[in-house]
Amino acid sequence: MPAQDTQLLDILLKLKAIDEAAAAKVKKEALSANLAVEELLLKHNLVDKEALARSKAAMLKVPYVDVAAASASPEALNILPEAVATKYLALPLSIDKANNLLNLAMANPADLNALEFIEKKTGMKVKPQLAEAGRLNLEIKERYAQSLSSEVTEALKDSGAAKKSDFNKVTEEVGGVIREAPIAKIVSTILEFAIKARASDVHIEPLDNKTRVRYRIDGILYEKLVLPKNVHDSVVSRIKILCHMKIDEKRLPQDGRFSFRAGEEEVDLRVSSLPSIHGEKIVMRLLKKAFNVPDLPELGLRGRALTNLQQSIRVPHGIILVTGPTGSGKTTTLYSVLSKISTPKVNVITLEDPVEYQIEGISQVQVNPQAGLTFASGLRSFLRQDPDIIMVGEIRDKETAELAVQASLTGHLVFSTLHTNSASGALPRLLDMEAEPFLLASTMTCVVGQRVVRKICQHCKTSYSPPPEIMEDIKKVLGPLYNGFLTSQKATEPKLYKGEKCEECNGTGYSGRVGIFEVLPISEKIGRLILERSPASHVEAAAVAEGMVLMMQDGYLKTLEGTTTLEEVLRVAAEA
């Protein structure tokens, strides 16, 4: 067996990507069939493609790069034609002009002929990095398809022709620069890709010597594009003009909105600018105009949790809280509940910061602290609007908590959110806000704790048998629920699932998101614990004894069902 094959197996064993038995089996077959170890590992699906690529990088002593998460500079893409990149499976990432160096992601950095050809073609010294071949192929197509190389080149010519000081003044010349086609094209391409990639946010961040563009897709930030620092001010000014911000005000944060259409799809963009030491940072939140409110089962609620929440929202008065950190889908859950109970027979009013989606038949109000409209003052005014159902975006302080309690006592159904890690943690938090225990015990109806996890891509979903230690952990966390799952599935030993990373999911293995929940109905026993000011752990123990499924358990059940992965559940719910 070649020394490289032996070395590759040793590295895979060291990284625990394969076990001794699998390594011995591959060694034996490689010798008898005279095949390469790498070919056999992939043929028998014994090792993850990414783990294999990392091991090859370690063997060749070159850096490994995850091209799905790495950014590519338009200048770098401009220097190497797409045909050459496709032929040699080599994606240019960035240029180091000071050292005349091209950083290049390659499937085979040991291909000396490819390296020599690319160095001659570009006139630069190449610094190779190893990337997984399948993902690299996808990224080459995607990056060249959305390449801004020609627009950036044109914009750089324009900015080079203008003096640097011109960018710091609001003059007709600068107005001309930002209205130039190249800058407009850069902004529209950034937004078109955001819509195509289902991004919820776009971050345009100035760094010391470049501007990076990051997209939040399914809750995770991906750096997809790097722009030269020279065009940053022009791009920011273009966005500011679109959302009617002051382009001459660079020292204070600003907010604005505008709409953008790409093909058949139209989105509203909520824009925020923030001065940083390297320039203004822009964050754009994308809100789809055609927003279909999902129903509760679509969100991921099912079984006892769904039944408890449905029963709670039928009660005509009381407080229902949804808890979780920022970005855990609390507002979407509240919208889903409100759209379910909003009828012409009830008056529903919401107070939000900000109003993200408009729901027909509901009076939605946006807080405006500068004008004196806060959650507390708005809630006080709401009670004079003859409401049946009130939704307050967030309980942030003592005054809002007291008003929510008073509203529920006077016969209103109140929905709100609270930033706590678990459902049981909401009750001590309200007590910390000096809410009276006897009032809480009588007004609280239900508390929902939630997180959102990424769903496995259905196009590249594959099953595997987990190691024994992982199965032990699953059995320990689920307890009696584990046997209940096996009975319902008529299985003896379950499998886990993962995404193989394909074109449909942009090489991530995930597509879409779903919630994991715990629903805590306020029973008589829980009410007594509130009166006694019991800690969250006692409340949770009592709720579990009454049949509540914990958030982590719900996540593990969705893992066994093949909806998400164990890594996702641990990423979002490990601290809950």
XYZ file of C-alpha atoms in Angstrom:
576
model
C 0.000 0.000 0.000
C 1.340 3.495 -0.885
C 2.742 5.474 2.059
C 0.189 8.267 1.426
C -2.738 5.849 1.862
C -1.312 4.557 5.161
C -0.721 8.132 6.317
C -4.307 9.112 5.391
C -5.745 6.214 7.421
C -3.544 7.138 10.406
C -4.789 10.744 10.327
C -8.436 9.619 10.041
C -7.948 7.354 13.070
C -6.290 10.161 15.014
C -9.211 12.497 14.212
C -11.628 9.660 15.191
C -13.304 9.955 11.777
C -13.202 6.130 11.456
C -12.651 3.279 13.911
C -9.950 0.571 13.927
C -12.246 -2.081 12.441
C -13.185 0.088 9.436
C -9.522 1.047 8.876
C -8.452 -2.633 8.900
C -11.243 -3.542 6.473
C -10.245 -0.756 4.039
C -6.533 -1.689 4.273
C -7.296 -5.317 3.417
C -9.566 -4.441 0.465
C -7.111 -1.827 -0.871
C -4.328 -4.434 -0.985
C -6.441 -7.214 -2.509
C -8.321 -5.066 -5.089
C -5.424 -2.667 -5.741
C -7.656 0.359 -5.170
C -6.937 3.710 -3.505
C -7.961 4.086 0.151
C -9.844 7.330 -0.555
C -11.921 5.629 -3.273
C -12.879 2.767 -0.923
C -13.756 5.084 1.981
C -16.216 6.989 -0.215
C -17.534 3.851 -1.946
C -18.511 2.227 1.387
C -19.639 5.557 2.928
C -17.270 4.973 5.872
C -16.255 8.579 6.368
C -17.805 12.022 6.041
C -16.558 13.885 2.932
C -15.590 16.921 5.000
C -13.612 14.797 7.503
C -11.817 13.133 4.579
C -10.932 16.537 3.079
C -9.622 17.786 6.455
C -7.473 14.660 6.767
C -6.056 15.106 3.247
C -5.216 18.736 4.083
C -3.366 17.597 7.216
C -1.527 14.950 5.167
C -0.490 17.453 2.462
C 0.345 20.091 5.131
C -1.899 22.759 3.557
C -4.746 24.709 5.244
C -8.303 23.325 4.956
C -11.016 25.809 3.910
C -14.800 25.433 4.121
C -15.701 27.220 0.868
C -19.397 27.436 1.794
C -18.450 29.689 4.715
C -15.479 31.460 3.062
C -15.863 34.706 1.150
C -14.590 35.340 -2.383
C -13.309 38.714 -3.532
C -14.692 39.967 -6.896
C -11.139 41.094 -7.764
C -9.866 37.545 -7.224
C -12.691 36.059 -9.331
C -11.906 38.592 -12.060
C -8.287 37.436 -12.337
C -9.103 33.758 -13.074
C -11.669 32.882 -15.796
C -14.559 30.606 -14.810
C -13.553 27.997 -17.425
C -10.112 27.611 -15.791
C -11.623 27.497 -12.286
C -14.072 24.750 -13.368
C -11.416 22.718 -15.216
C -8.980 22.613 -12.277
C -11.636 22.802 -9.485
C -9.945 25.923 -8.102
C -11.793 28.905 -6.599
C -9.905 32.211 -6.136
C -10.657 33.606 -2.660
C -8.546 36.748 -2.237
C -5.519 38.673 -3.487
C -2.601 39.832 -1.365
C -1.356 42.722 -3.531
C 1.614 43.498 -1.277
C 3.080 40.013 -1.839
C 1.536 39.398 -5.312
C -0.199 36.339 -3.832
C -3.460 34.619 -4.881
C -5.256 32.580 -2.187
C -6.823 29.629 -3.977
C -9.194 26.896 -2.759
C -8.430 23.634 -4.612
C -9.748 20.085 -4.580
C -6.199 18.835 -5.237
C -3.441 21.221 -4.064
C -0.863 18.555 -5.028
C -1.672 19.051 -8.738
C 1.563 20.831 -9.749
C 0.488 21.215 -13.396
C -2.663 23.111 -12.329
C -0.675 25.324 -9.952
C 1.897 26.135 -12.635
C -0.785 26.944 -15.239
C -2.749 29.209 -12.842
C 0.432 31.051 -11.799
C 1.253 31.722 -15.482
C -2.343 32.734 -16.270
C -2.635 35.193 -13.370
C 0.995 36.334 -13.116
C 0.754 35.764 -9.353
C 2.198 33.292 -6.886
C -0.495 30.849 -5.734
C -1.120 29.910 -2.086
C -3.280 26.742 -2.253
C -5.831 25.625 0.342
C -7.709 22.334 0.237
C -11.521 22.228 -0.062
C -13.990 19.347 -0.388
C -14.454 18.695 -4.142
C -18.269 18.443 -4.275
C -18.802 21.622 -2.306
C -16.088 23.416 -4.283
C -17.825 22.563 -7.553
C -21.113 24.065 -6.278
C -19.401 27.197 -4.972
C -17.510 27.850 -8.237
C -20.842 27.888 -10.136
C -22.536 30.074 -7.524
C -19.714 32.572 -6.981
C -19.112 33.191 -10.689
C -22.884 33.443 -11.322
C -23.192 36.246 -8.754
C -19.760 37.722 -9.496
C -19.511 41.488 -9.240
C -16.034 41.592 -10.785
C -16.865 43.920 -13.695
C -19.036 46.249 -11.552
C -16.345 46.450 -8.841
C -13.679 47.176 -11.477
C -15.825 50.001 -12.908
C -16.609 51.377 -9.440
C -12.923 51.296 -8.502
C -12.099 53.275 -11.650
C -14.729 55.854 -10.672
C -13.501 56.046 -7.088
C -9.902 56.169 -8.245
C -10.726 59.113 -10.498
C -12.366 60.952 -7.597
C -10.220 62.247 -4.769
C -10.465 60.356 -1.513
C -11.717 63.458 0.276
C -14.706 63.610 -2.073
C -16.197 60.577 -0.342
C -16.372 62.479 2.933
C -18.389 65.363 1.489
C -21.949 65.489 0.264
C -21.346 66.978 -3.147
C -22.881 66.602 -6.555
C -19.844 64.538 -7.572
C -20.505 61.964 -4.836
C -24.179 61.934 -5.753
C -23.066 61.119 -9.279
C -20.788 58.308 -8.102
C -23.499 56.569 -6.091
C -25.977 56.801 -8.944
C -23.490 55.188 -11.331
C -24.582 51.822 -12.720
C -21.724 49.803 -11.139
C -22.613 50.802 -7.544
C -26.346 50.303 -8.143
C -25.560 46.886 -9.645
C -23.416 45.916 -6.625
C -26.287 46.753 -4.221
C -28.958 45.003 -6.310
C -26.784 41.871 -6.728
C -26.209 41.718 -2.955
C -30.000 41.894 -2.404
C -30.881 39.459 -5.222
C -28.579 36.855 -3.718
C -30.125 37.453 -0.275
C -33.599 36.691 -1.654
C -32.368 33.654 -3.617
C -30.542 32.251 -0.564
C -33.579 32.818 1.762
C -31.487 35.137 3.960
C -33.221 36.953 6.823
C -30.509 39.620 7.240
C -27.642 41.139 5.229
C -24.610 42.613 7.049
C -22.314 45.039 5.179
C -19.338 45.490 7.498
C -16.277 47.683 6.964
C -13.039 46.105 8.193
C -9.512 47.513 8.250
C -8.684 46.817 4.584
C -11.890 45.419 3.047
C -15.683 45.324 3.334
C -17.303 41.969 3.962
C -20.882 41.021 3.146
C -22.483 38.379 5.350
C -25.897 36.722 5.021
C -27.908 35.188 7.868
C -29.388 32.014 6.394
C -31.478 29.770 8.671
C -30.089 31.628 11.682
C -26.371 31.261 10.806
C -24.161 34.014 9.347
C -22.270 33.130 6.146
C -19.590 35.368 4.663
C -20.182 35.191 0.911
C -18.592 38.302 -0.545
C -15.664 40.659 0.055
C -15.639 44.132 -1.507
C -12.659 46.486 -1.816
C -12.614 49.186 0.889
C -12.648 51.915 -1.815
C -16.295 51.221 -2.762
C -17.660 50.963 0.799
C -18.770 54.606 1.177
C -20.455 54.578 -2.233
C -22.366 51.356 -1.465
C -23.490 52.740 1.927
C -24.598 56.024 0.336
C -26.572 54.134 -2.327
C -28.445 52.180 0.379
C -29.038 55.374 2.416
C -30.578 57.108 -0.601
C -32.888 54.129 -1.216
C -34.237 54.285 2.351
C -34.278 58.094 2.678
C -31.561 58.392 5.321
C -29.284 61.430 5.617
C -26.171 60.586 3.590
C -24.160 63.371 5.249
C -24.810 62.046 8.781
C -22.098 59.469 9.490
C -21.652 59.959 13.238
C -25.071 58.803 14.485
C -27.034 55.567 13.978
C -29.959 55.838 11.549
C -32.945 53.685 10.576
C -34.867 53.461 7.327
C -36.973 51.236 5.081
C -37.369 50.512 1.388
C -38.842 47.842 -0.892
C -36.948 45.739 -3.414
C -38.216 43.417 -6.128
C -36.277 40.511 -7.629
C -38.251 38.715 -10.314
C -41.661 37.796 -8.905
C -40.626 38.275 -5.286
C -40.887 41.568 -3.401
C -39.413 42.228 0.036
C -39.490 45.077 2.525
C -36.063 45.922 3.929
C -35.600 47.429 7.373
C -32.210 49.149 7.355
C -30.015 50.154 10.279
C -26.731 52.068 10.010
C -24.149 52.183 12.807
C -20.893 54.190 12.907
C -17.857 51.967 13.575
C -14.125 52.743 13.699
C -13.655 51.629 10.069
C -16.793 53.264 8.656
C -20.542 52.755 8.741
C -21.921 49.250 9.190
C -25.241 48.499 7.491
C -27.619 45.718 8.532
C -30.700 45.028 6.404
C -33.556 42.817 7.661
C -35.553 41.219 4.834
C -39.304 40.934 5.398
C -41.324 39.137 2.732
C -44.425 41.034 1.634
C -46.261 37.811 0.793
C -45.957 36.322 4.287
C -48.133 33.311 4.995
C -48.541 32.873 8.736
C -47.745 29.219 9.538
C -50.161 27.265 11.703
C -49.036 25.777 15.034
C -48.234 22.220 13.779
C -46.161 23.740 10.929
C -44.078 25.575 13.544
C -43.189 22.239 15.161
C -45.791 22.004 17.963
C -47.390 18.602 18.359
C -48.814 16.130 20.865
C -49.394 17.268 24.436
C -47.598 20.614 23.927
C -49.941 21.533 21.043
C -53.051 20.452 22.994
C -52.028 22.468 26.078
C -51.404 25.630 24.035
C -54.649 25.275 22.074
C -56.605 24.868 25.324
C -54.860 27.906 26.850
C -55.713 30.248 23.961
C -59.397 29.282 24.257
C -59.511 30.778 27.779
C -61.002 34.309 27.351
C -58.640 35.996 29.826
C -55.184 35.522 31.364
C -51.555 35.865 30.279
C -49.774 33.629 27.775
C -46.018 34.149 27.514
C -43.576 32.967 24.825
C -39.960 32.843 26.037
C -36.561 32.434 24.415
C -33.536 34.492 23.332
C -33.500 36.947 20.403
C -34.027 35.161 17.081
C -35.762 32.114 18.552
C -39.019 32.647 16.628
C -41.168 34.046 19.470
C -42.889 36.673 17.285
C -43.709 34.113 14.576
C -45.353 31.870 17.202
C -47.430 34.819 18.479
C -48.471 35.735 14.908
C -49.522 32.130 14.347
C -51.647 32.141 17.515
C -53.201 35.562 16.754
C -54.111 34.619 13.172
C -55.848 31.521 14.587
C -57.993 33.412 17.121
C -58.576 36.665 15.198
C -62.199 36.788 13.972
C -64.617 39.658 13.204
C -66.165 39.009 16.650
C -63.060 40.025 18.649
C -60.949 43.212 18.784
C -57.248 42.310 18.596
C -54.586 45.012 19.154
C -50.810 44.492 19.071
C -47.964 46.723 20.237
C -44.698 45.719 18.566
C -41.086 46.844 18.203
C -41.138 46.841 15.202
C -44.187 45.569 13.277
C -42.532 42.877 11.154
C -45.497 41.476 9.221
C -48.966 42.880 8.703
C -51.860 40.587 9.593
C -55.295 41.341 8.170
C -58.017 42.172 10.689
C -55.623 43.122 13.498
C -54.774 46.665 14.674
C -50.967 46.731 14.844
C -49.108 49.582 16.548
C -45.355 50.226 16.470
C -43.642 51.621 19.572
C -42.006 55.031 19.204
C -40.028 55.910 22.356
C -38.976 59.317 20.924
C -42.630 60.304 20.705
C -43.397 58.778 24.115
C -45.083 55.610 22.829
C -43.480 52.802 24.854
C -44.776 49.330 25.727
C -46.038 50.657 29.072
C -47.722 53.848 27.766
C -49.173 52.006 24.756
C -50.605 49.234 26.929
C -52.252 51.846 29.173
C -53.902 53.436 26.103
C -54.955 50.046 24.711
C -57.289 49.461 27.655
C -59.366 52.431 26.471
C -59.702 50.858 22.981
C -62.193 48.161 24.100
C -59.873 45.239 23.254
C -60.598 41.541 23.716
C -57.067 40.357 22.964
C -53.835 42.335 23.479
C -50.372 41.392 22.261
C -47.446 43.301 23.809
C -44.151 42.694 21.988
C -42.101 42.246 25.159
C -42.377 42.624 28.933
C -39.215 44.578 29.699
C -39.895 46.312 33.012
C -41.952 46.410 36.191
C -44.537 48.857 34.791
C -45.300 46.738 31.693
C -45.535 43.575 33.846
C -48.005 45.268 36.228
C -50.147 46.583 33.367
C -50.226 43.141 31.691
C -51.424 41.593 34.964
C -54.075 44.326 35.419
C -55.287 43.873 31.808
C -55.730 40.128 32.321
C -57.531 40.696 35.649
C -60.059 42.958 33.896
C -61.003 40.168 31.476
C -58.506 40.537 28.608
C -56.397 37.835 26.997
C -52.785 39.100 26.979
C -49.933 37.688 24.887
C -46.321 38.727 25.313
C -42.696 37.578 25.146
C -39.953 37.391 27.747
C -36.212 36.776 27.383
C -35.610 33.692 29.531
C -33.855 30.417 28.751
C -36.777 28.145 29.642
C -40.522 28.247 30.241
C -40.111 27.676 33.989
C -37.625 30.572 34.198
C -40.339 33.074 33.167
C -42.162 32.929 36.512
C -39.181 33.866 38.760
C -38.307 36.610 36.211
C -41.772 38.178 36.631
C -41.420 37.937 40.398
C -38.068 39.752 40.061
C -40.007 42.526 38.272
C -41.995 42.826 41.512
C -45.191 41.274 40.148
C -47.317 40.067 43.080
C -47.214 36.245 43.445
C -50.944 35.944 44.265
C -51.825 37.958 41.114
C -49.456 35.928 38.914
C -50.857 32.642 40.218
C -54.376 33.693 39.233
C -53.595 35.402 35.883
C -50.910 33.232 34.233
C -52.431 30.660 31.865
C -49.485 29.181 30.002
C -45.767 29.710 29.257
C -44.140 28.512 26.032
C -40.340 28.079 25.812
C -38.865 27.731 22.334
C -35.826 27.706 20.034
C -35.500 27.235 16.282
C -33.321 24.546 14.706
C -32.371 24.048 11.065
C -34.150 21.227 9.224
C -32.183 18.585 7.327
C -32.297 19.152 3.550
C -34.755 16.642 2.065
C -32.775 16.409 -1.205
C -29.564 15.064 0.366
C -30.869 13.485 3.588
C -29.155 10.245 4.567
C -29.336 7.955 7.606
C -26.525 6.541 9.730
C -26.099 4.416 12.851
C -24.905 6.601 15.757
C -22.048 5.536 18.078
C -23.133 3.776 21.319
C -22.207 6.762 23.546
C -24.563 9.046 21.573
C -27.402 6.536 21.853
C -26.818 6.346 25.624
C -27.082 10.135 25.855
C -30.336 10.108 23.840
C -31.829 7.403 26.098
C -30.767 9.313 29.223
C -32.274 12.644 28.053
C -35.530 11.134 26.756
C -36.115 8.696 29.619
C -39.553 6.994 29.251
C -40.201 8.980 26.034
C -37.541 6.857 24.271
C -39.509 3.606 24.646
C -42.682 5.443 23.622
C -40.951 6.586 20.422
C -39.728 3.049 19.600
C -43.259 1.685 20.129
C -44.821 4.345 17.877
C -42.230 3.707 15.142
C -42.343 -0.098 15.582
C -38.551 -0.078 15.683
C -35.933 -1.738 17.881
C -32.918 0.511 17.256
C -33.446 3.952 15.708
C -31.187 5.684 13.183
C -30.052 9.302 13.037
C -30.003 11.486 9.923
C -27.871 14.206 8.325
C -27.646 16.168 5.062
C -24.926 15.181 2.592
C -24.702 18.835 1.366
C -26.040 19.441 -2.130
C -26.835 22.254 -4.561
C -30.394 22.622 -3.235
C -29.184 23.549 0.280
C -26.142 25.596 -0.880
C -23.799 22.957 0.505
C -24.990 23.315 4.130
C -26.980 20.082 4.565
C -29.892 22.110 5.971
C -32.920 23.819 4.435
C -35.595 25.673 6.402
C -36.206 25.781 10.137
C -38.562 24.316 12.693
C -39.220 25.059 16.366
C -38.503 22.931 19.421
C -40.855 23.695 22.296
C -41.792 23.173 25.917
C -45.302 24.233 26.932
C -45.951 24.825 30.647
C -49.664 25.158 31.539
C -50.180 26.864 34.913
C -51.920 24.151 36.906
C -53.088 24.386 40.511
C -49.821 22.852 41.721
C -47.691 25.307 39.662
C -49.861 28.146 41.030
C -48.978 27.106 44.592
C -45.262 27.091 43.698
C -45.623 30.676 42.360
C -47.225 31.738 45.658
C -44.271 30.172 47.500
C -41.792 31.991 45.178
C -40.228 28.621 44.288
C -37.128 28.603 42.060
C -37.337 27.655 38.348
C -35.920 24.151 38.988
C -38.831 23.287 41.334
C -41.400 24.641 38.863
C -39.811 22.609 36.033
C -39.717 19.407 38.106
C -43.422 19.808 38.960
C -44.314 20.476 35.300
C -42.356 17.391 34.119
C -44.173 15.298 36.748
C -47.436 16.552 35.218
C -46.316 15.425 31.733
C -44.469 18.416 30.207
C -41.967 17.493 27.478
C -38.795 19.566 27.907
C -37.330 21.569 25.015
C -34.239 19.351 24.826
C -36.440 16.232 24.776
C -38.589 17.681 21.970
C -35.370 18.387 20.044
C -34.101 14.827 20.557
C -37.442 13.398 19.371
C -37.234 15.546 16.219
C -33.676 14.217 15.753
C -34.866 10.596 15.944
C -37.676 11.420 13.491
C -35.118 12.782 11.006
C -36.317 16.415 11.097
C -33.042 17.871 12.404
C -29.615 16.812 13.692
C -28.284 16.286 17.194
C -25.667 19.016 16.612
C -28.416 21.553 15.873
C -30.380 20.718 19.017
C -27.253 20.965 21.178
C -26.273 24.243 19.480
C -29.511 26.035 20.359
C -30.825 24.243 23.448
C -27.786 23.030 25.413
C -28.021 25.983 27.812
C -31.812 25.800 28.192
